Amino acid sequence: MSLTRLAIKSLLLRPARTLLTIVSVAASVAVLFSLLSFNSGYQEGLQKQMQQMGVHLMVVPIGCPYEAASLVLEGGEIENYLNESVAEEIAGMEGVAIAAPSLMHAIVRPEDGRTDIYLGVDEKHLELKNWWRLNDGEKPGPGLLSEDDAVLLGWDAALIEKREAIGERIWVPEIESEFSVTGILEPTGTQDDGFFYVPLRTAQEQFGLEGKITAVQVRLTDPSMAAEVADALDARFAGVEIIRMEELLGSMTALMDSARALIFAIVAVVIAISGVGVLNTMLMSVFERTREIGVLRATGAGRLHIFSLVWTETLALTVIGGVTGLGLAAVAARGVEAVIKRFVPMAPQEAMTRFDPHAALICVLAILGVGLVAGIYPSLRAAQIRTIEALRSE
Amino acid sequence: MAIRNLWRSYERGSETVHALAEFDLTVQPGEMVGIVGRSGSGKTTLLNQIGCLDRPTTGQVIIAGTDVTALPERELVAFRRDHIGFIFQLFYLLPTLSVAENVGMPMLFARAHDRERVRAICERVGLADQMTALPGSLDGGDMQRVAIARALVNDPALLLADEPTGRLERQARDEVLDIFDDLRADGLAIVMATHDLEQAARCGRVIELRDGRRLEHAYEDSWPKAHCAT
Ligand SMILES: Nc1ncnc2c1ncn2[C@@H]1O[C@H](COP(=O)(O)OP(=O)(O)OP(=O)(O)O)[C@@H](O)[C@H]1O
Ligand SMILES: [Mg+2]
């Protein structure tokens, strides 16, 4: 027998109420944990994506830069085009290491529930994405896009197409053309995985966009010069938008931050409500058990014992609820993630919510805090109960 | 145990009610003193003062040489736990705990849990076979045995019983009093409040209370004969 055991027994005495309280605590912890781990996963994913890009600037036709950028990153179709000469001019500018043109075109097949994004690229693109690897471990060489009907598949694109082997042929009825798979890329964890890479020339011909491109991705010799080069580009070309990727990352984070502030306000309210719920449960229990507390006092318990007993009960409630909530959240994470991905722009492709021990720790601390605070008042009330009056009460 | 000029007054509206007034009493080890009197005469109030559950308005309560009225709260709790056992008419057992756990409760608060002691005390009051039972499954007599065992587990010098048999059948009542006799023979001092004159007859000495005051009876020590005769 210990005080803890006594506390647990008291909780079991009213199983329905105890369960309800635990469920409410669990729910709020689950929400808190999901949001926390989503957030850290999201930022990590975003960061990784940005780093991997090795792309410092992006030159696109005029339009809302963020819309355009996320179109490029998330896929879709861009209405305006640039002339491909722009890419060559940029390549010749000071501070530019690589300027890779690309032409993006989407083939929508609503009946299959899929949109295939074809990206016309040349060897500069492979140079730019120097972290790409084929699924046999080799670095993709320019030879992969030398044939007109070549198609290099991103990992996800290959999965969707159910292609595994080099040389397999893909028939695209919309443009009445056939492509031959020259390679399949290893997953990169970014949007790149979803694309069908074809030679730029082929894309321009097939989609009837000779001489056009939709974006120039630029790597600089010195990334810290991004602002200067962007200004120079701006001065030189009319009708283009220059997107600095670090800025884009910044505004995505800012956007996320404000969304997060709102989310955390909601979480704070949810937690406060569950804290008040716990407080209420315990207060009710203390009033109902006035006589029992009197008995404990009469059999040798001091005020401190009673205080600890009720406090232990409160903590037990919140800790059990908290752990249940963490478990629930971990299990439900996948589902929650799918929902969140739908609503958050530029969601990284990878799993964003993994079991994050840091977030779990924060949750445990938060719920402990709630338990400790919510327990104080009922425990004080219990400790203040006067023995003889309690014994007399019915 | 000695009580000197004890008063306990309550403010009821504008008037002051003396639940206990000018009360003096001395109880020796091995003595069983009965407290009788009508409802509201102050029996429970008296036991609460002796048992350190309540503090007197004025006066002294001295138990085993210690003036408990002068002890600060924390020490008082420990003193009560170590020196005084309490039994109530309504048993006041915790329904979710087993007999052994109920009995061991005071040890829990004294941080000195001792299974052997619990077993020994249960055996002593005749509960050896029911230690794992829940109080709800016991009859009244056995419940009161549990309460007695609980009161005794810390080996007190003084046992206070507030109408301990008020809820019991005749046979169970006699059994409880047999246990009391047995304890008294071992040197425990017992103070028992009761309505029941027949029970009072089993006490060595009987004090009658009326409106909080002790009635002086010439036959205090011979109460049994005087009352059982009528
Ligand atoms: N907390 C209190 N406030 C006001 N008056 C009180 C309080 N406690 C007891 N009294 C009064 O003190 C008197 C003595 O009460 P007490 O409970 O000691 O009597 P009792 O002899 O034990 O009665 P019973 O036989 O019914 O148990 C009563 O008049 C009661 O109303
Ligand atoms: Mg009474």
XYZ file of C-alpha atoms and ligand atoms in Angstrom:
656
model
C 0.000 0.000 0.000
C 1.240 3.411 -0.841
C -0.274 6.818 -1.266
C -0.069 6.389 -5.030
C -1.986 3.147 -4.890
C -4.602 4.790 -2.691
C -4.865 7.586 -5.252
C -5.333 5.142 -8.115
C -7.996 3.266 -6.188
C -9.876 6.474 -5.580
C -9.797 7.178 -9.291
C -11.071 3.705 -10.083
C -13.958 4.256 -7.734
C -15.586 6.500 -10.331
C -14.488 4.928 -13.579
C -16.777 6.846 -15.909
C -15.728 10.242 -14.682
C -12.076 9.257 -14.554
C -12.256 7.909 -18.082
C -13.940 11.029 -19.418
C -11.313 13.235 -17.871
C -8.521 11.066 -19.222
C -10.063 11.148 -22.681
C -10.300 14.917 -22.641
C -6.681 15.240 -21.545
C -5.638 12.659 -24.132
C -7.413 14.536 -26.884
C -5.721 17.807 -26.098
C -2.302 16.180 -25.818
C -2.862 14.392 -29.100
C -3.664 17.700 -30.786
C -0.679 19.387 -29.206
C 1.685 16.602 -30.118
C 0.489 16.341 -33.700
C 0.883 20.041 -34.231
C 4.296 20.148 -32.649
C 5.689 17.238 -34.566
C 4.052 18.345 -37.763
C 5.641 21.705 -37.340
C 9.134 20.422 -36.750
C 8.794 17.872 -39.536
C 7.523 20.539 -41.866
C 10.370 22.901 -41.213
C 12.925 20.173 -41.483
C 11.454 18.998 -44.755
C 11.264 22.489 -46.150
C 14.831 23.210 -45.203
C 16.044 20.011 -46.742
C 14.150 20.673 -49.893
C 15.604 24.134 -50.180
C 19.140 23.007 -49.501
C 18.937 20.165 -51.914
C 17.726 22.402 -54.618
C 21.101 24.003 -54.991
C 19.095 26.569 -56.840
C 19.575 30.077 -55.615
C 17.466 32.054 -58.015
C 14.613 31.239 -60.222
C 13.674 33.381 -63.192
C 10.074 32.999 -64.249
C 7.627 34.954 -66.393
C 5.993 37.820 -64.560
C 3.154 36.946 -62.202
C 2.882 36.425 -58.544
C 6.301 35.018 -57.749
C 5.112 32.804 -54.979
C 2.299 31.399 -56.977
C 4.647 30.762 -59.819
C 7.269 29.248 -57.620
C 4.906 26.954 -55.910
C 3.455 25.995 -59.254
C 6.879 24.996 -60.361
C 7.585 23.239 -57.164
C 4.219 21.624 -56.741
C 3.570 21.069 -60.397
C 1.002 22.628 -62.632
C 1.059 24.729 -65.722
C 2.384 28.174 -66.257
C 0.539 30.451 -68.618
C 3.368 32.725 -69.605
C 6.608 31.758 -71.179
C 10.110 33.075 -71.482
C 12.269 32.956 -74.542
C 14.982 30.412 -74.302
C 17.568 33.027 -75.220
C 17.030 34.418 -71.733
C 18.715 31.333 -70.300
C 21.804 31.831 -72.428
C 22.023 35.483 -71.511
C 21.749 34.704 -67.846
C 24.427 32.051 -68.166
C 26.793 34.711 -69.416
C 26.204 37.043 -66.478
C 28.647 37.609 -63.720
C 28.274 35.455 -60.638
C 26.143 32.849 -62.387
C 27.488 29.316 -62.281
C 24.699 27.485 -64.021
C 21.537 28.722 -65.702
C 19.317 25.780 -66.541
C 16.220 26.368 -68.649
C 13.173 24.197 -68.274
C 9.772 23.896 -69.838
C 7.029 22.520 -67.748
C 3.897 20.991 -69.097
C 1.219 19.025 -67.360
C -0.834 16.265 -68.857
C -4.006 15.892 -66.863
C -5.853 12.603 -66.781
C -8.790 13.141 -64.483
C -10.192 9.699 -65.283
C -7.066 8.169 -63.754
C -6.903 10.785 -61.014
C -3.411 11.805 -62.050
C -1.512 14.680 -63.498
C 1.767 13.912 -65.176
C 4.209 16.721 -65.252
C 6.658 16.723 -68.091
C 9.708 18.834 -67.593
C 11.771 19.581 -70.634
C 15.373 19.991 -69.515
C 18.821 19.897 -70.977
C 22.162 18.666 -69.656
C 22.545 21.847 -67.579
C 19.681 20.696 -65.459
C 21.524 17.474 -64.639
C 24.570 19.554 -63.840
C 22.481 21.734 -61.539
C 20.930 18.793 -59.748
C 24.277 17.213 -59.115
C 22.909 15.293 -56.140
C 20.653 13.186 -58.303
C 21.408 9.493 -58.506
C 19.951 6.785 -60.682
C 18.464 3.782 -58.976
C 21.563 1.803 -59.867
C 23.626 4.288 -57.870
C 25.177 6.020 -60.890
C 25.175 9.757 -61.486
C 22.854 10.571 -64.382
C 24.945 11.606 -67.358
C 23.936 13.856 -70.288
C 23.599 10.778 -72.473
C 20.319 9.990 -70.759
C 18.595 12.869 -72.510
C 20.431 12.732 -75.805
C 17.751 10.808 -77.710
C 14.641 12.738 -78.681
C 12.295 10.141 -77.210
C 14.223 9.754 -73.959
C 12.405 10.039 -70.666
C 14.072 10.084 -67.280
C 11.637 9.184 -64.518
C 11.537 10.619 -61.036
C 11.080 7.963 -58.378
C 7.411 8.668 -57.795
C 6.762 9.075 -61.491
C 8.230 5.627 -62.050
C 6.006 4.238 -59.328
C 2.936 5.826 -60.845
C 3.885 4.593 -64.289
C 4.773 1.191 -62.871
C 8.022 1.227 -64.813
C 11.085 -0.514 -63.538
C 13.294 -1.228 -66.473
C 15.411 0.820 -68.786
C 14.138 0.689 -72.324
C 10.484 0.326 -71.428
C 8.288 2.463 -73.571
C 5.646 4.927 -72.479
C 2.870 5.864 -74.861
C 1.375 9.278 -74.305
C -1.899 9.435 -76.223
C -2.478 13.158 -75.628
C 0.481 14.064 -77.798
C 0.546 10.822 -79.742
C 4.113 10.147 -78.836
C 6.104 7.375 -77.369
C 9.011 7.723 -74.972
C 11.704 5.307 -73.981
C 12.770 5.113 -70.360
C 16.484 5.840 -70.067
C 16.717 5.931 -66.308
C 14.920 6.052 -63.013
C 16.052 8.451 -60.308
C 16.545 7.580 -56.688
C 14.081 9.333 -54.393
C 15.263 12.782 -53.332
C 12.428 13.565 -50.960
C 11.501 16.600 -53.034
C 9.097 17.498 -55.805
C 11.705 16.322 -58.306
C 10.566 12.770 -57.643
C 7.265 13.317 -59.341
C 8.428 14.553 -62.761
C 8.938 13.040 -66.197
C 12.148 14.548 -67.570
C 12.367 14.772 -71.322
C 14.827 16.630 -73.546
C 14.006 20.329 -73.744
C 13.808 20.231 -77.541
C 11.374 17.362 -77.495
C 9.169 19.105 -74.956
C 9.140 22.298 -77.003
C 8.167 20.398 -80.135
C 5.646 18.074 -78.592
C 3.849 20.765 -76.675
C 4.017 23.250 -79.522
C 6.156 25.739 -77.656
C 9.217 26.136 -79.837
C 11.771 28.466 -78.388
C 9.853 28.814 -75.114
C 10.743 27.947 -71.593
C 8.870 28.356 -68.316
C 11.729 28.912 -65.930
C 15.435 29.361 -65.614
C 16.924 27.940 -62.474
C 20.141 29.608 -61.492
C 22.999 28.502 -59.336
C 25.370 31.213 -58.263
C 29.078 30.959 -57.760
C 28.478 32.565 -54.383
C 25.026 32.114 -52.826
C 25.469 35.164 -50.631
C 25.460 37.287 -53.791
C 21.844 36.341 -54.488
C 20.493 39.825 -53.854
C 22.996 41.540 -56.159
C 22.531 39.110 -59.013
C 18.763 39.320 -58.619
C 18.957 43.104 -58.965
C 21.115 42.806 -62.048
C 18.658 40.356 -63.604
C 15.775 42.596 -62.787
C 17.443 45.522 -64.510
C 18.283 43.518 -67.561
C 15.081 41.649 -68.353
C 11.589 42.936 -68.715
C 8.597 40.784 -67.900
C 10.357 38.420 -65.556
C 10.083 37.722 -61.912
C 13.159 36.797 -60.007
C 12.607 34.580 -57.037
C 15.284 34.258 -54.441
C 14.881 30.842 -52.940
C 16.082 31.907 -49.498
C 13.441 34.616 -49.538
C 10.849 32.130 -50.591
C 11.895 29.901 -47.762
C 11.646 32.918 -45.482
C 8.138 33.789 -46.554
C 6.988 30.208 -46.359
C 8.310 30.098 -42.844
C 6.688 33.412 -42.022
C 3.406 32.166 -43.408
C 3.765 29.022 -41.422
C 4.679 31.019 -38.329
C 1.508 33.036 -38.396
C -0.571 29.935 -39.021
C 1.283 28.358 -36.171
C 0.577 31.233 -33.809
C -3.111 30.716 -34.448
C -2.794 26.973 -34.046
C -0.953 27.385 -30.786
C -3.535 29.802 -29.496
C -6.124 27.122 -30.174
C -3.983 24.498 -28.511
C -3.500 26.732 -25.498
C -7.258 27.073 -25.199
C -7.772 23.326 -25.620
C -5.189 22.620 -22.938
C -6.626 25.219 -20.613
C -10.059 23.677 -21.068
C -8.784 20.220 -20.299
C -6.970 21.677 -17.299
C -10.200 23.214 -16.060
C -11.883 19.862 -16.709
C -9.325 18.108 -14.548
C -9.683 20.741 -11.871
C -13.427 20.360 -11.906
C -13.262 16.577 -11.733
C -10.928 16.689 -8.792
C -12.891 19.340 -6.985
C -16.064 17.301 -7.338
C -14.246 14.260 -6.140
C -12.888 16.136 -3.121
C -16.350 17.350 -2.148
C -17.840 13.922 -2.589
C -15.117 12.375 -0.527
C -15.215 14.849 2.315
C -16.001 12.118 4.770
C -13.395 9.774 3.440
C -10.862 12.551 3.853
C -12.089 13.003 7.406
C -11.498 9.300 8.004
C -7.998 9.523 6.624
C -7.311 12.502 8.856
C -8.722 10.685 11.870
C -6.554 7.656 11.131
C -3.379 9.653 11.142
C -3.105 11.587 7.895
C -1.779 15.114 8.135
C -2.824 17.939 5.847
C 0.225 17.294 3.735
C -0.799 13.668 3.205
C -4.217 14.729 2.005
C -2.710 17.372 -0.211
C -0.312 14.865 -1.773
C -3.047 12.292 -2.180
C -5.271 14.604 -4.191
C -2.325 16.009 -6.079
C -1.141 12.527 -6.945
C -4.606 11.706 -8.226
C -4.636 14.793 -10.406
C -1.209 14.009 -11.758
C -2.157 10.407 -12.392
C -5.187 11.573 -14.360
C -3.199 13.962 -16.489
C -0.207 11.710 -16.995
C -2.346 8.738 -18.006
C -4.316 11.029 -20.292
C -1.133 12.527 -21.669
C 0.507 9.214 -22.458
C -2.697 7.940 -24.043
C -2.817 11.108 -26.106
C 0.771 10.695 -27.270
C 0.064 7.121 -28.256
C -3.074 8.127 -30.115
C -1.277 10.927 -31.878
C 1.584 8.688 -32.944
C -0.880 6.194 -34.375
C -3.070 8.797 -35.996
C -0.134 10.829 -37.283
C -0.314 9.428 -40.803
C -3.952 10.316 -41.192
C -3.502 13.756 -39.724
C -0.560 14.299 -42.016
C -2.550 13.489 -45.105
C -5.114 16.068 -44.090
C -2.564 18.725 -43.239
C -0.660 18.215 -46.473
C -3.739 19.120 -48.349
C -4.013 22.493 -46.702
C -0.424 23.560 -46.305
C 1.387 25.003 -49.290
C 4.636 23.429 -50.373
C 4.321 20.504 -48.052
C 7.457 18.412 -48.326
C 6.978 15.041 -49.929
C 8.449 13.113 -47.077
C 6.684 12.075 -43.942
C 6.382 15.265 -41.983
C 5.083 13.873 -38.741
C 7.434 11.364 -37.322
C 7.672 10.555 -33.644
C 9.624 13.534 -32.475
C 11.019 12.953 -28.978
C 11.475 16.665 -28.539
C 7.801 17.335 -29.213
C 6.860 14.409 -26.988
C 8.907 15.904 -24.185
C 7.229 19.269 -24.598
C 3.838 17.568 -24.458
C 4.739 15.623 -21.356
C 6.008 18.767 -19.676
C 2.952 20.741 -20.740
C 0.568 18.161 -19.381
C 2.573 17.767 -16.217
C 2.352 21.515 -15.816
C -1.393 21.416 -16.352
C -1.719 18.570 -13.872
C 0.401 20.283 -11.266
C -1.434 23.564 -11.569
C -4.910 22.076 -11.868
C -4.172 19.927 -8.838
C -3.225 22.737 -6.516
C -6.637 24.148 -5.795
C -8.497 20.856 -5.198
C -5.586 19.602 -3.121
C -5.618 22.732 -1.000
C -9.356 22.428 -0.535
C -8.943 18.816 0.481
C -6.159 19.653 2.913
C -8.296 22.344 4.501
C -11.181 20.023 5.248
C -11.673 19.893 8.992
C -11.708 16.424 10.376
C -14.661 16.548 12.740
C -16.890 18.368 10.295
C -15.913 15.927 7.573
C -16.761 12.982 9.787
C -20.145 14.456 10.572
C -20.958 15.118 6.910
C -23.013 12.656 4.966
C -4.500 10.784 30.467
C -5.734 13.864 32.227
C -8.118 16.650 31.354
C -8.130 19.884 33.301
C -10.853 22.504 33.271
C -11.706 21.870 29.644
C -14.115 24.159 27.781
C -15.272 23.928 24.225
C -17.676 26.656 23.161
C -19.372 27.344 19.878
C -20.751 30.630 18.667
C -24.245 30.020 17.462
C -25.560 33.287 16.134
C -25.142 35.778 18.924
C -25.119 33.314 21.783
C -22.313 31.101 22.901
C -23.010 27.422 23.369
C -20.784 25.531 25.728
C -20.653 22.025 24.325
C -18.236 21.224 27.100
C -17.684 23.165 30.297
C -15.442 22.932 33.325
C -14.572 19.393 32.506
C -11.988 17.399 34.469
C -11.136 13.749 34.016
C -8.231 11.416 34.603
C -7.941 7.990 33.034
C -5.327 5.442 34.046
C -3.779 2.815 31.772
C -5.897 -0.327 31.754
C -9.007 1.590 32.659
C -12.196 1.689 30.613
C -14.291 4.787 31.188
C -17.804 5.090 29.837
C -19.253 8.473 28.851
C -23.035 8.547 28.880
C -25.545 11.277 28.340
C -28.364 12.334 26.087
C -27.926 13.243 22.494
C -26.283 16.642 22.351
C -24.846 16.402 25.815
C -21.279 16.740 24.512
C -19.952 13.168 24.334
C -18.579 13.445 20.830
C -17.185 16.872 21.588
C -15.322 15.428 24.541
C -13.833 12.564 22.555
C -12.775 14.965 19.816
C -10.882 17.037 22.369
C -9.168 14.029 23.880
C -8.446 12.624 20.451
C -6.804 15.828 19.240
C -9.290 16.101 16.391
C -10.418 19.448 17.731
C -8.849 22.053 19.941
C -10.530 23.141 23.168
C -11.526 26.749 23.770
C -9.601 26.646 27.038
C -8.158 23.982 29.282
C -5.576 21.247 28.981
C -5.482 17.717 27.694
C -2.452 15.772 28.829
C -1.750 12.407 27.300
C 1.234 10.289 28.272
C 2.796 13.334 29.873
C 2.395 15.598 26.844
C 0.149 18.655 26.872
C -1.409 18.114 23.484
C -3.262 21.425 23.549
C 0.121 23.128 23.279
C 1.361 21.094 20.301
C 1.571 22.722 16.879
C -0.573 21.173 14.149
C 2.109 19.032 12.541
C 3.251 17.495 15.786
C -0.321 17.016 16.856
C -1.008 14.909 13.767
C 1.988 12.717 14.510
C 1.092 12.512 18.182
C -2.444 11.434 17.408
C -1.197 8.872 14.948
C 1.238 7.367 17.406
C -0.692 7.518 20.671
C -4.412 7.494 19.986
C -6.736 5.060 18.299
C -10.223 6.116 17.178
C -13.338 4.053 16.564
C -16.626 5.426 15.262
C -20.197 4.304 15.205
C -20.186 4.268 11.398
C -16.912 2.302 11.108
C -15.651 4.652 8.384
C -13.814 2.037 6.380
C -12.617 2.760 2.859
C -14.712 0.554 0.601
C -12.126 0.132 -2.155
C -9.415 -1.134 0.134
C -9.116 -4.640 1.491
C -9.365 -5.373 5.184
C -5.573 -5.548 5.483
C -5.177 -2.271 3.608
C -7.737 -0.542 5.779
C -5.997 -1.808 8.882
C -2.593 -0.734 7.574
C -3.755 2.766 6.680
C -2.384 4.589 9.743
C 0.997 2.976 9.128
C 0.972 4.346 5.640
C 0.840 7.854 7.018
C 3.476 7.030 9.617
C 5.666 5.684 6.791
C 6.194 2.482 8.698
C 4.277 -0.179 6.873
C 4.649 -3.555 8.471
C 2.763 -6.542 7.086
C 3.502 -8.675 10.076
C 2.032 -6.112 12.407
C -1.122 -5.917 10.285
C -1.433 -9.688 10.318
C -0.889 -9.900 14.066
C -3.457 -7.230 14.812
C -6.005 -8.817 12.471
C -5.520 -12.108 14.215
C -5.962 -10.463 17.539
C -9.409 -9.103 16.659
C -10.399 -12.308 14.876
C -10.038 -11.226 11.237
C -7.199 -13.527 10.217
C -9.319 -15.203 7.519
C -10.729 -12.052 6.000
C -7.653 -9.975 5.383
C -8.109 -9.802 1.639
C -11.871 -9.268 1.741
C -13.423 -5.917 0.892
C -15.320 -4.232 3.737
C -18.560 -4.360 1.749
C -18.646 -8.125 2.040
C -18.410 -8.114 5.851
C -21.170 -7.875 8.418
C -21.341 -4.976 10.845
C -19.526 -6.759 13.651
C -16.621 -7.654 11.401
C -16.491 -4.137 10.001
C -16.143 -2.795 13.494
C -13.377 -5.325 14.114
C -11.564 -3.890 11.107
C -11.994 -0.406 12.546
C -10.678 -1.599 15.901
C -7.675 -3.255 14.271
C -7.018 -0.034 12.349
C -7.203 1.969 15.567
C -4.724 -0.374 17.218
C -2.216 -0.879 14.450
C 0.106 1.902 15.586
C 0.008 0.525 19.117
C -1.685 3.473 20.833
C -1.853 4.045 24.573
C -5.410 5.352 24.416
C -8.422 4.064 22.531
C -11.383 6.391 21.971
C -14.672 4.884 20.897
C -17.687 7.006 19.930
C -20.735 4.770 20.221
C -18.815 1.871 18.756
C -21.690 -0.559 19.039
C -24.579 1.718 18.160
C -25.056 0.039 14.808
C -24.423 -3.517 15.868
C -26.578 -6.529 16.678
C -26.532 -7.735 20.181
C -24.071 -10.543 19.643
C -21.618 -8.443 17.668
C -21.915 -5.791 20.345
C -20.894 -8.240 23.033
C -17.996 -9.445 20.937
C -16.696 -5.906 20.506
C -16.898 -5.378 24.245
C -15.044 -8.650 24.773
C -12.257 -7.324 22.602
C -12.234 -4.126 24.669
C -11.952 -6.117 27.889
C -9.069 -8.003 26.417
C -7.292 -4.806 25.368
C -7.852 -3.230 28.704
C -6.294 -6.216 30.364
C -3.186 -5.440 28.297
C -2.978 -1.956 29.766
C -4.756 0.087 27.103
C -6.838 2.998 28.397
C -10.260 3.160 26.751
C -12.789 5.970 26.719
C -16.123 4.988 25.234
C -19.138 7.182 24.594
C -22.444 5.352 24.575
C -26.194 5.705 24.848
C -26.553 2.196 26.018
C -26.620 1.830 29.778
C -26.131 -1.866 29.631
C -22.878 -1.327 27.824
C -21.871 1.373 30.216
C -22.289 -1.312 32.828
C -19.248 -3.073 31.431
C -17.047 -0.031 32.031
C -15.043 0.260 35.182
C -16.215 3.818 35.653
C -18.983 5.879 34.072
C -19.197 9.652 33.640
C -22.508 11.218 32.851
C -22.638 14.403 30.825
C -25.474 16.865 30.788
C -25.258 20.000 28.682
C -21.517 19.680 28.547
C -21.033 19.385 32.261
C -20.010 16.398 34.247
C -22.674 15.227 36.657
C -21.285 14.348 40.008
C -22.634 10.996 41.035
C -21.954 9.475 44.334
C -22.162 6.176 42.545
C -19.839 6.963 39.691
C -17.820 3.857 40.283
C -20.839 1.744 41.051
C -22.933 2.886 38.085
C -23.469 -0.595 36.832
C -25.277 -1.754 39.906
C -27.219 1.440 40.391
C -28.610 1.436 36.855
C -28.950 -2.160 36.043
C -31.018 -2.508 39.118
C -33.598 -0.026 37.840
N -19.420 22.568 15.125
C -20.382 22.878 15.989
N -20.985 24.082 15.947
C -21.932 24.429 16.805
N -22.393 23.599 17.774
C -21.857 22.375 17.879
C -20.823 21.952 16.986
N -20.476 20.680 17.318
C -21.263 20.330 18.358
N -22.076 21.343 18.681
C -23.041 21.354 19.757
O -22.417 20.862 20.916
C -23.320 20.054 21.630
C -22.718 18.729 21.907
O -22.686 17.944 20.718
P -22.092 16.470 20.662
O -22.064 16.047 19.257
O -20.819 16.466 21.406
O -23.161 15.635 21.466
P -23.248 14.073 21.640
O -23.383 13.853 23.090
O -22.123 13.403 20.968
O -24.595 13.747 20.939
P -25.001 12.392 20.187
O -25.384 11.460 21.278
O -26.177 12.799 19.363
O -23.840 11.949 19.377
C -24.596 20.021 20.819
O -25.503 20.945 21.378
C -24.194 20.419 19.475
O -25.263 21.069 18.820
Mg -22.022 11.979 19.328
